[in-house]
Amino acid sequence: ENGQHSSSRGSLIVFEGLDRSGKTSQCGKLLSYLKGEGLSVEAWRFPDRSTGVGQMISSYLANQSNLDDRAIHLLFSANRWEKRALMENKLQSGITLIVDRYSYSGVAFSAAKGLDIEWCKAPEAGLIAPDLVIYLDVLPEKAAERGGYGTERYEQLEFQKRVAEHYKTLHDDSWEVIDGCLSMEAVQQQLRELATNCVKTCQRGKPLVS
Ligand code: DGP
Ligand code: NA
Ligand code: NA
C-alpha cells in the first residue's frame, strides 16, 4: 500500500445468464461505453478457448470429445485458475475487466447435470471475487426463441431450464438481476449506471478479495 490514488484498482464485473440471454452483445456495448469514458477496460470471457485447456473444453462443447462430468467441470475451473494471476495483475494495475461468464456458470451448468452443488463450488474457492455480477434474466423459453440455439452441447431447452433453477440459488450481495427482455437500450442504460458506480467504489479503495 503506497497510499497513492494512482494505484486505485480496476473492477471485476462479471456477466452471467443462460445461453442466448444477450450477455455477449451487452458486454460489447458496455466495453465501448466505458472506453469512451476514458476508462482502462478489457473484455474477457470464460471459457477462454485459446489455451490448451480451453481447446479441450471447446472440443467437448462441440461434441467432438466426451469427458466425464467431473473431469470437464475441473477443466472449466482450471481454465479460470490459469488466468487468475493475469487477472489479479490487470485489476491491481487499474484495469477494469468485463468478464462474460465466471464461476457461477461453472456451478450452475455442472449442477444442472446432477452433480452435488457443494462439490461443484469447491474448486472455485480462491478465485478473485467479482465486484459486480450482472445476471441477465431471460426465461429459458424466451432465450430459446431468440434465433434458436446453436449446436453446442448445452444449448437445449430442458437443460437450460435446470441451469436457470441453479443460478437462482447462487445470488449473493454482488448480484444485480436485470430483466433481459427489456430493450437493448434499456438494459444497457442500467448496466452503464451499475458499472460506473462499481468502478467508483473500487477506485475509492474497496479491497480485492478472493
Ligand atoms: P459461451 O462461450 O459463453 O457460449 O459458453 C459455452 C458454453 O459452456 C455455454 O453453454 C455455457 C457453458 N459454460 C461456461 N462456463 C462453464 C463452466 O464453467 N462449466 C460448465 N459446465 N459449463 C460452462
Ligand atoms: Na453458447
Ligand atoms: Na463463456
PDB file of C-alpha atoms and ligand atoms in Angstrom:
ATOM      1  CA  GLU A   1       0.000   0.000   0.000  1.00  0.00           C
ATOM      2  CA  ASN A   2       1.691   3.209  -1.127  1.00  0.00           C
ATOM      3  CA  GLY A   3      -1.263   5.486  -0.405  1.00  0.00           C
ATOM      4  CA  GLN A   4      -1.277   6.958  -3.912  1.00  0.00           C
ATOM      5  CA  HIS A   5      -4.597   7.487  -5.653  1.00  0.00           C
ATOM      6  CA  SER A   6      -2.912   6.476  -8.898  1.00  0.00           C
ATOM      7  CA  SER A   7      -2.713   2.948  -7.503  1.00  0.00           C
ATOM      8  CA  SER A   8      -6.511   2.578  -7.439  1.00  0.00           C
ATOM      9  CA  ARG A   9      -7.559  -0.781  -8.771  1.00  0.00           C
ATOM     10  CA  GLY A  10      -9.861  -1.822 -11.572  1.00  0.00           C
ATOM     11  CA  SER A  11     -13.194  -3.587 -11.082  1.00  0.00           C
ATOM     12  CA  LEU A  12     -14.103  -7.166 -11.820  1.00  0.00           C
ATOM     13  CA  ILE A  13     -17.515  -7.061 -13.476  1.00  0.00           C
ATOM     14  CA  VAL A  14     -18.980 -10.438 -14.396  1.00  0.00           C
ATOM     15  CA  PHE A  15     -21.915 -11.201 -16.691  1.00  0.00           C
ATOM     16  CA  GLU A  16     -23.967 -14.328 -16.159  1.00  0.00           C
ATOM     17  CA  GLY A  17     -27.074 -15.751 -17.781  1.00  0.00           C
ATOM     18  CA  LEU A  18     -28.428 -18.554 -19.911  1.00  0.00           C
ATOM     19  CA  ASP A  19     -27.195 -19.135 -23.431  1.00  0.00           C
ATOM     20  CA  ARG A  20     -28.826 -16.549 -25.729  1.00  0.00           C
ATOM     21  CA  SER A  21     -29.560 -14.207 -22.808  1.00  0.00           C
ATOM     22  CA  GLY A  22     -27.857 -11.334 -24.617  1.00  0.00           C
ATOM     23  CA  LYS A  23     -24.735 -11.190 -22.435  1.00  0.00           C
ATOM     24  CA  THR A  24     -22.209 -11.034 -25.221  1.00  0.00           C
ATOM     25  CA  SER A  25     -23.836  -8.093 -27.041  1.00  0.00           C
ATOM     26  CA  GLN A  26     -24.358  -6.187 -23.821  1.00  0.00           C
ATOM     27  CA  CYS A  27     -20.735  -6.786 -22.745  1.00  0.00           C
ATOM     28  CA  GLY A  28     -19.507  -5.391 -26.057  1.00  0.00           C
ATOM     29  CA  LYS A  29     -21.650  -2.276 -25.766  1.00  0.00           C
ATOM     30  CA  LEU A  30     -20.618  -1.692 -22.164  1.00  0.00           C
ATOM     31  CA  LEU A  31     -16.954  -2.063 -23.126  1.00  0.00           C
ATOM     32  CA  SER A  32     -17.284   0.624 -25.828  1.00  0.00           C
ATOM     33  CA  TYR A  33     -19.114   2.930 -23.470  1.00  0.00           C
ATOM     34  CA  LEU A  34     -16.565   2.638 -20.655  1.00  0.00           C
ATOM     35  CA  LYS A  35     -13.666   3.093 -23.089  1.00  0.00           C
ATOM     36  CA  GLY A  36     -15.408   6.212 -24.375  1.00  0.00           C
ATOM     37  CA  GLU A  37     -15.498   7.500 -20.792  1.00  0.00           C
ATOM     38  CA  GLY A  38     -11.699   7.199 -20.724  1.00  0.00           C
ATOM     39  CA  LEU A  39     -11.560   4.120 -18.519  1.00  0.00           C
ATOM     40  CA  SER A  40      -8.887   1.397 -18.855  1.00  0.00           C
ATOM     41  CA  VAL A  41     -11.063  -1.627 -19.548  1.00  0.00           C
ATOM     42  CA  GLU A  42     -10.796  -5.038 -21.194  1.00  0.00           C
ATOM     43  CA  ALA A  43     -13.387  -7.637 -22.174  1.00  0.00           C
ATOM     44  CA  TRP A  44     -12.653 -11.245 -21.180  1.00  0.00           C
ATOM     45  CA  ARG A  45     -14.685 -14.414 -21.470  1.00  0.00           C
ATOM     46  CA  PHE A  46     -14.745 -17.877 -19.990  1.00  0.00           C
ATOM     47  CA  PRO A  47     -14.230 -20.434 -21.206  1.00  0.00           C
ATOM     48  CA  ASP A  48     -11.115 -18.887 -22.748  1.00  0.00           C
ATOM     49  CA  ARG A  49     -10.813 -21.241 -25.699  1.00  0.00           C
ATOM     50  CA  SER A  50      -7.343 -20.005 -26.687  1.00  0.00           C
ATOM     51  CA  THR A  51      -5.407 -22.041 -24.104  1.00  0.00           C
ATOM     52  CA  GLY A  52      -4.625 -25.764 -24.140  1.00  0.00           C
ATOM     53  CA  VAL A  53      -7.282 -26.399 -21.504  1.00  0.00           C
ATOM     54  CA  GLY A  54      -9.650 -24.103 -23.423  1.00  0.00           C
ATOM     55  CA  GLN A  55      -9.206 -26.188 -26.568  1.00  0.00           C
ATOM     56  CA  MET A  56     -10.212 -29.320 -24.666  1.00  0.00           C
ATOM     57  CA  ILE A  57     -13.317 -27.502 -23.420  1.00  0.00           C
ATOM     58  CA  SER A  58     -14.136 -26.236 -26.907  1.00  0.00           C
ATOM     59  CA  SER A  59     -13.888 -29.719 -28.358  1.00  0.00           C
ATOM     60  CA  TYR A  60     -16.157 -31.053 -25.591  1.00  0.00           C
ATOM     61  CA  LEU A  61     -18.752 -28.329 -26.188  1.00  0.00           C
ATOM     62  CA  ALA A  62     -18.720 -29.065 -29.929  1.00  0.00           C
ATOM     63  CA  ASN A  63     -19.423 -32.754 -29.131  1.00  0.00           C
ATOM     64  CA  GLN A  64     -16.097 -33.679 -30.709  1.00  0.00           C
ATOM     65  CA  SER A  65     -14.973 -35.322 -27.495  1.00  0.00           C
ATOM     66  CA  ASN A  66     -16.636 -36.856 -24.468  1.00  0.00           C
ATOM     67  CA  LEU A  67     -15.427 -36.376 -20.932  1.00  0.00           C
ATOM     68  CA  ASP A  68     -16.610 -37.476 -17.522  1.00  0.00           C
ATOM     69  CA  ASP A  69     -18.880 -34.793 -15.966  1.00  0.00           C
ATOM     70  CA  ARG A  70     -16.465 -34.171 -13.117  1.00  0.00           C
ATOM     71  CA  ALA A  71     -13.428 -34.089 -15.394  1.00  0.00           C
ATOM     72  CA  ILE A  72     -14.946 -31.367 -17.609  1.00  0.00           C
ATOM     73  CA  HIS A  73     -16.071 -29.480 -14.527  1.00  0.00           C
ATOM     74  CA  LEU A  74     -12.484 -29.352 -13.295  1.00  0.00           C
ATOM     75  CA  LEU A  75     -11.226 -28.275 -16.724  1.00  0.00           C
ATOM     76  CA  PHE A  76     -13.623 -25.301 -16.776  1.00  0.00           C
ATOM     77  CA  SER A  77     -12.346 -24.402 -13.311  1.00  0.00           C
ATOM     78  CA  ALA A  78      -8.704 -24.883 -14.349  1.00  0.00           C
ATOM     79  CA  ASN A  79      -9.360 -22.527 -17.261  1.00  0.00           C
ATOM     80  CA  ARG A  80     -10.277 -19.812 -14.749  1.00  0.00           C
ATOM     81  CA  TRP A  81      -7.329 -20.692 -12.492  1.00  0.00           C
ATOM     82  CA  GLU A  82      -4.822 -20.445 -15.328  1.00  0.00           C
ATOM     83  CA  LYS A  83      -5.929 -16.837 -15.893  1.00  0.00           C
ATOM     84  CA  ARG A  84      -6.068 -15.865 -12.211  1.00  0.00           C
ATOM     85  CA  ALA A  85      -2.598 -14.315 -11.871  1.00  0.00           C
ATOM     86  CA  LEU A  86      -3.047 -12.227 -15.018  1.00  0.00           C
ATOM     87  CA  MET A  87      -6.486 -11.184 -13.816  1.00  0.00           C
ATOM     88  CA  GLU A  88      -5.089 -10.011 -10.497  1.00  0.00           C
ATOM     89  CA  ASN A  89      -2.243  -8.113 -12.193  1.00  0.00           C
ATOM     90  CA  LYS A  90      -4.641  -6.326 -14.523  1.00  0.00           C
ATOM     91  CA  LEU A  91      -7.016  -5.375 -11.700  1.00  0.00           C
ATOM     92  CA  GLN A  92      -4.176  -4.168  -9.461  1.00  0.00           C
ATOM     93  CA  SER A  93      -2.778  -2.074 -12.292  1.00  0.00           C
ATOM     94  CA  GLY A  94      -6.101  -0.235 -12.574  1.00  0.00           C
ATOM     95  CA  ILE A  95      -7.691  -2.094 -15.479  1.00  0.00           C
ATOM     96  CA  THR A  96     -11.389  -2.923 -15.210  1.00  0.00           C
ATOM     97  CA  LEU A  97     -12.350  -6.347 -16.563  1.00  0.00           C
ATOM     98  CA  ILE A  98     -15.747  -7.141 -18.034  1.00  0.00           C
ATOM     99  CA  VAL A  99     -15.990 -10.907 -17.987  1.00  0.00           C
ATOM    100  CA  ASP A 100     -18.553 -12.926 -19.943  1.00  0.00           C
ATOM    101  CA  ARG A 101     -19.199 -15.924 -17.592  1.00  0.00           C
ATOM    102  CA  TYR A 102     -17.267 -16.957 -14.492  1.00  0.00           C
ATOM    103  CA  SER A 103     -17.579 -19.339 -11.524  1.00  0.00           C
ATOM    104  CA  TYR A 104     -21.368 -19.065 -11.360  1.00  0.00           C
ATOM    105  CA  SER A 105     -21.575 -20.642 -14.830  1.00  0.00           C
ATOM    106  CA  GLY A 106     -19.198 -23.285 -13.568  1.00  0.00           C
ATOM    107  CA  VAL A 107     -21.538 -24.208 -10.736  1.00  0.00           C
ATOM    108  CA  ALA A 108     -24.919 -23.737 -12.460  1.00  0.00           C
ATOM    109  CA  PHE A 109     -24.094 -25.716 -15.600  1.00  0.00           C
ATOM    110  CA  SER A 110     -22.472 -28.643 -13.798  1.00  0.00           C
ATOM    111  CA  ALA A 111     -25.141 -28.778 -11.066  1.00  0.00           C
ATOM    112  CA  ALA A 112     -27.725 -28.942 -13.874  1.00  0.00           C
ATOM    113  CA  LYS A 113     -26.206 -32.323 -14.748  1.00  0.00           C
ATOM    114  CA  GLY A 114     -26.976 -33.534 -11.237  1.00  0.00           C
ATOM    115  CA  LEU A 115     -23.563 -33.068  -9.629  1.00  0.00           C
ATOM    116  CA  ASP A 116     -23.576 -32.089  -5.962  1.00  0.00           C
ATOM    117  CA  ILE A 117     -23.569 -28.305  -5.730  1.00  0.00           C
ATOM    118  CA  GLU A 118     -21.042 -28.090  -2.898  1.00  0.00           C
ATOM    119  CA  TRP A 119     -18.707 -30.356  -4.851  1.00  0.00           C
ATOM    120  CA  CYS A 120     -19.151 -28.019  -7.829  1.00  0.00           C
ATOM    121  CA  LYS A 121     -18.304 -24.920  -5.776  1.00  0.00           C
ATOM    122  CA  ALA A 122     -15.144 -26.310  -4.164  1.00  0.00           C
ATOM    123  CA  PRO A 123     -12.603 -25.780  -6.987  1.00  0.00           C
ATOM    124  CA  GLU A 124     -13.785 -22.185  -7.460  1.00  0.00           C
ATOM    125  CA  ALA A 125     -12.720 -21.183  -3.917  1.00  0.00           C
ATOM    126  CA  GLY A 126      -9.753 -18.822  -4.073  1.00  0.00           C
ATOM    127  CA  LEU A 127     -10.521 -17.267  -7.439  1.00  0.00           C
ATOM    128  CA  ILE A 128     -10.937 -13.482  -7.324  1.00  0.00           C
ATOM    129  CA  ALA A 129     -14.388 -12.441  -6.149  1.00  0.00           C
ATOM    130  CA  PRO A 130     -16.329 -10.252  -8.603  1.00  0.00           C
ATOM    131  CA  ASP A 131     -17.206  -6.715  -7.507  1.00  0.00           C
ATOM    132  CA  LEU A 132     -20.411  -6.870  -9.505  1.00  0.00           C
ATOM    133  CA  VAL A 133     -22.303  -9.743 -11.101  1.00  0.00           C
ATOM    134  CA  ILE A 134     -24.877  -8.793 -13.689  1.00  0.00           C
ATOM    135  CA  TYR A 135     -27.384 -11.567 -14.276  1.00  0.00           C
ATOM    136  CA  LEU A 136     -29.340 -11.080 -17.477  1.00  0.00           C
ATOM    137  CA  ASP A 137     -32.632 -12.674 -16.620  1.00  0.00           C
ATOM    138  CA  VAL A 138     -34.452 -14.227 -19.563  1.00  0.00           C
ATOM    139  CA  LEU A 139     -36.917 -17.106 -19.372  1.00  0.00           C
ATOM    140  CA  PRO A 140     -35.414 -20.251 -20.898  1.00  0.00           C
ATOM    141  CA  GLU A 141     -38.293 -20.418 -23.394  1.00  0.00           C
ATOM    142  CA  LYS A 142     -37.651 -16.815 -24.491  1.00  0.00           C
ATOM    143  CA  ALA A 143     -33.912 -17.408 -24.825  1.00  0.00           C
ATOM    144  CA  ALA A 144     -34.605 -20.468 -26.978  1.00  0.00           C
ATOM    145  CA  GLU A 145     -36.809 -18.400 -29.290  1.00  0.00           C
ATOM    146  CA  ARG A 146     -34.083 -15.846 -29.911  1.00  0.00           C
ATOM    147  CA  GLY A 147     -32.881 -17.052 -33.252  1.00  0.00           C
ATOM    148  CA  GLY A 148     -32.653 -20.565 -31.854  1.00  0.00           C
ATOM    149  CA  TYR A 149     -29.715 -22.247 -30.215  1.00  0.00           C
ATOM    150  CA  GLY A 150     -26.578 -23.346 -31.967  1.00  0.00           C
ATOM    151  CA  THR A 151     -25.361 -26.896 -31.929  1.00  0.00           C
ATOM    152  CA  GLU A 152     -23.219 -26.791 -28.795  1.00  0.00           C
ATOM    153  CA  ARG A 153     -23.708 -29.383 -26.095  1.00  0.00           C
ATOM    154  CA  TYR A 154     -25.681 -27.355 -23.531  1.00  0.00           C
ATOM    155  CA  GLU A 155     -27.925 -25.444 -25.945  1.00  0.00           C
ATOM    156  CA  GLN A 156     -31.117 -27.369 -25.212  1.00  0.00           C
ATOM    157  CA  LEU A 157     -34.254 -26.054 -23.561  1.00  0.00           C
ATOM    158  CA  GLU A 158     -34.669 -28.694 -20.851  1.00  0.00           C
ATOM    159  CA  PHE A 159     -31.045 -28.362 -19.804  1.00  0.00           C
ATOM    160  CA  GLN A 160     -31.189 -24.549 -19.778  1.00  0.00           C
ATOM    161  CA  LYS A 161     -34.277 -24.725 -17.523  1.00  0.00           C
ATOM    162  CA  ARG A 162     -32.253 -26.645 -14.958  1.00  0.00           C
ATOM    163  CA  VAL A 163     -29.355 -24.198 -15.299  1.00  0.00           C
ATOM    164  CA  ALA A 164     -31.787 -21.317 -14.585  1.00  0.00           C
ATOM    165  CA  GLU A 165     -33.017 -23.057 -11.413  1.00  0.00           C
ATOM    166  CA  HIS A 166     -29.454 -23.456 -10.167  1.00  0.00           C
ATOM    167  CA  TYR A 167     -28.487 -19.874 -10.975  1.00  0.00           C
ATOM    168  CA  LYS A 168     -31.338 -18.761  -8.657  1.00  0.00           C
ATOM    169  CA  THR A 169     -29.652 -20.454  -5.718  1.00  0.00           C
ATOM    170  CA  LEU A 170     -26.352 -18.648  -6.364  1.00  0.00           C
ATOM    171  CA  HIS A 171     -27.447 -14.984  -5.978  1.00  0.00           C
ATOM    172  CA  ASP A 172     -25.263 -13.146  -3.454  1.00  0.00           C
ATOM    173  CA  ASP A 173     -24.725  -9.499  -2.463  1.00  0.00           C
ATOM    174  CA  SER A 174     -22.655  -8.818  -5.569  1.00  0.00           C
ATOM    175  CA  TRP A 175     -25.575  -9.724  -7.869  1.00  0.00           C
ATOM    176  CA  GLU A 176     -27.850  -7.399  -9.819  1.00  0.00           C
ATOM    177  CA  VAL A 177     -30.612  -9.127 -11.736  1.00  0.00           C
ATOM    178  CA  ILE A 178     -31.561  -7.257 -14.903  1.00  0.00           C
ATOM    179  CA  ASP A 179     -34.652  -8.045 -16.945  1.00  0.00           C
ATOM    180  CA  GLY A 180     -33.077  -9.224 -20.178  1.00  0.00           C
ATOM    181  CA  CYS A 181     -36.378  -8.880 -22.044  1.00  0.00           C
ATOM    182  CA  LEU A 182     -36.276  -5.092 -21.889  1.00  0.00           C
ATOM    183  CA  SER A 183     -34.987  -3.326 -24.997  1.00  0.00           C
ATOM    184  CA  MET A 184     -31.275  -3.447 -25.743  1.00  0.00           C
ATOM    185  CA  GLU A 185     -31.062   0.278 -24.881  1.00  0.00           C
ATOM    186  CA  ALA A 186     -32.981  -0.008 -21.606  1.00  0.00           C
ATOM    187  CA  VAL A 187     -30.769  -2.857 -20.447  1.00  0.00           C
ATOM    188  CA  GLN A 188     -27.619  -1.018 -21.499  1.00  0.00           C
ATOM    189  CA  GLN A 189     -28.699   2.109 -19.618  1.00  0.00           C
ATOM    190  CA  GLN A 190     -28.967   0.136 -16.384  1.00  0.00           C
ATOM    191  CA  LEU A 191     -25.641  -1.578 -16.983  1.00  0.00           C
ATOM    192  CA  ARG A 192     -23.837   1.728 -17.509  1.00  0.00           C
ATOM    193  CA  GLU A 193     -25.115   3.068 -14.210  1.00  0.00           C
ATOM    194  CA  LEU A 194     -24.248  -0.102 -12.280  1.00  0.00           C
ATOM    195  CA  ALA A 195     -20.794  -0.376 -13.844  1.00  0.00           C
ATOM    196  CA  THR A 196     -19.976   3.298 -13.265  1.00  0.00           C
ATOM    197  CA  ASN A 197     -20.901   3.052  -9.580  1.00  0.00           C
ATOM    198  CA  CYS A 198     -18.927  -0.154  -9.217  1.00  0.00           C
ATOM    199  CA  VAL A 199     -15.814   1.358 -10.809  1.00  0.00           C
ATOM    200  CA  LYS A 200     -16.002   4.378  -8.475  1.00  0.00           C
ATOM    201  CA  THR A 201     -16.336   2.185  -5.379  1.00  0.00           C
ATOM    202  CA  CYS A 202     -13.263   0.170  -6.377  1.00  0.00           C
ATOM    203  CA  GLN A 203     -11.270   3.311  -7.182  1.00  0.00           C
ATOM    204  CA  ARG A 204     -12.060   4.632  -3.704  1.00  0.00           C
ATOM    205  CA  GLY A 205     -10.231   1.641  -2.220  1.00  0.00           C
ATOM    206  CA  LYS A 206     -12.632  -1.267  -1.872  1.00  0.00           C
ATOM    207  CA  PRO A 207     -10.277  -4.225  -1.272  1.00  0.00           C
ATOM    208  CA  LEU A 208      -9.784  -7.016  -3.778  1.00  0.00           C
ATOM    209  CA  VAL A 209     -10.831 -10.326  -2.235  1.00  0.00           C
ATOM    210  CA  SER A 210     -10.534 -13.983  -3.178  1.00  0.00           C
TER     211      SER A 210
HETATM  212  P1  DGP B   1     -20.125 -19.481 -24.154  1.00  0.00           P
HETATM  213  O1  DGP B   1     -18.797 -19.460 -24.839  1.00  0.00           O
HETATM  214  O2  DGP B   1     -20.319 -18.347 -23.194  1.00  0.00           O
HETATM  215  O3  DGP B   1     -21.280 -19.698 -25.098  1.00  0.00           O
HETATM  216  O4  DGP B   1     -20.070 -20.774 -23.199  1.00  0.00           O
HETATM  217  C1  DGP B   1     -20.033 -22.038 -23.749  1.00  0.00           C
HETATM  218  C2  DGP B   1     -20.970 -22.977 -23.031  1.00  0.00           C
HETATM  219  O5  DGP B   1     -20.323 -23.507 -21.882  1.00  0.00           O
HETATM  220  C3  DGP B   1     -22.265 -22.360 -22.549  1.00  0.00           C
HETATM  221  O6  DGP B   1     -23.311 -23.315 -22.779  1.00  0.00           O
HETATM  222  C4  DGP B   1     -22.043 -22.161 -21.085  1.00  0.00           C
HETATM  223  C5  DGP B   1     -21.114 -23.275 -20.719  1.00  0.00           C
HETATM  224  N1  DGP B   1     -20.202 -22.948 -19.629  1.00  0.00           N
HETATM  225  C6  DGP B   1     -19.496 -21.819 -19.446  1.00  0.00           C
HETATM  226  N2  DGP B   1     -18.704 -21.906 -18.389  1.00  0.00           N
HETATM  227  C7  DGP B   1     -18.914 -23.129 -17.862  1.00  0.00           C
HETATM  228  C8  DGP B   1     -18.363 -23.831 -16.754  1.00  0.00           C
HETATM  229  O7  DGP B   1     -17.513 -23.346 -16.010  1.00  0.00           O
HETATM  230  N3  DGP B   1     -18.815 -25.100 -16.541  1.00  0.00           N
HETATM  231  C9  DGP B   1     -19.727 -25.691 -17.343  1.00  0.00           C
HETATM  232  N4  DGP B   1     -20.094 -26.933 -17.065  1.00  0.00           N
HETATM  233  N5  DGP B   1     -20.271 -25.063 -18.393  1.00  0.00           N
HETATM  234  C10 DGP B   1     -19.858 -23.803 -18.655  1.00  0.00           C
HETATM  235 NA    NA B   2     -23.150 -20.639 -26.011  1.00  0.00          NA
HETATM  236 NA    NA B   3     -18.149 -18.375 -21.878  1.00  0.00          NA
END
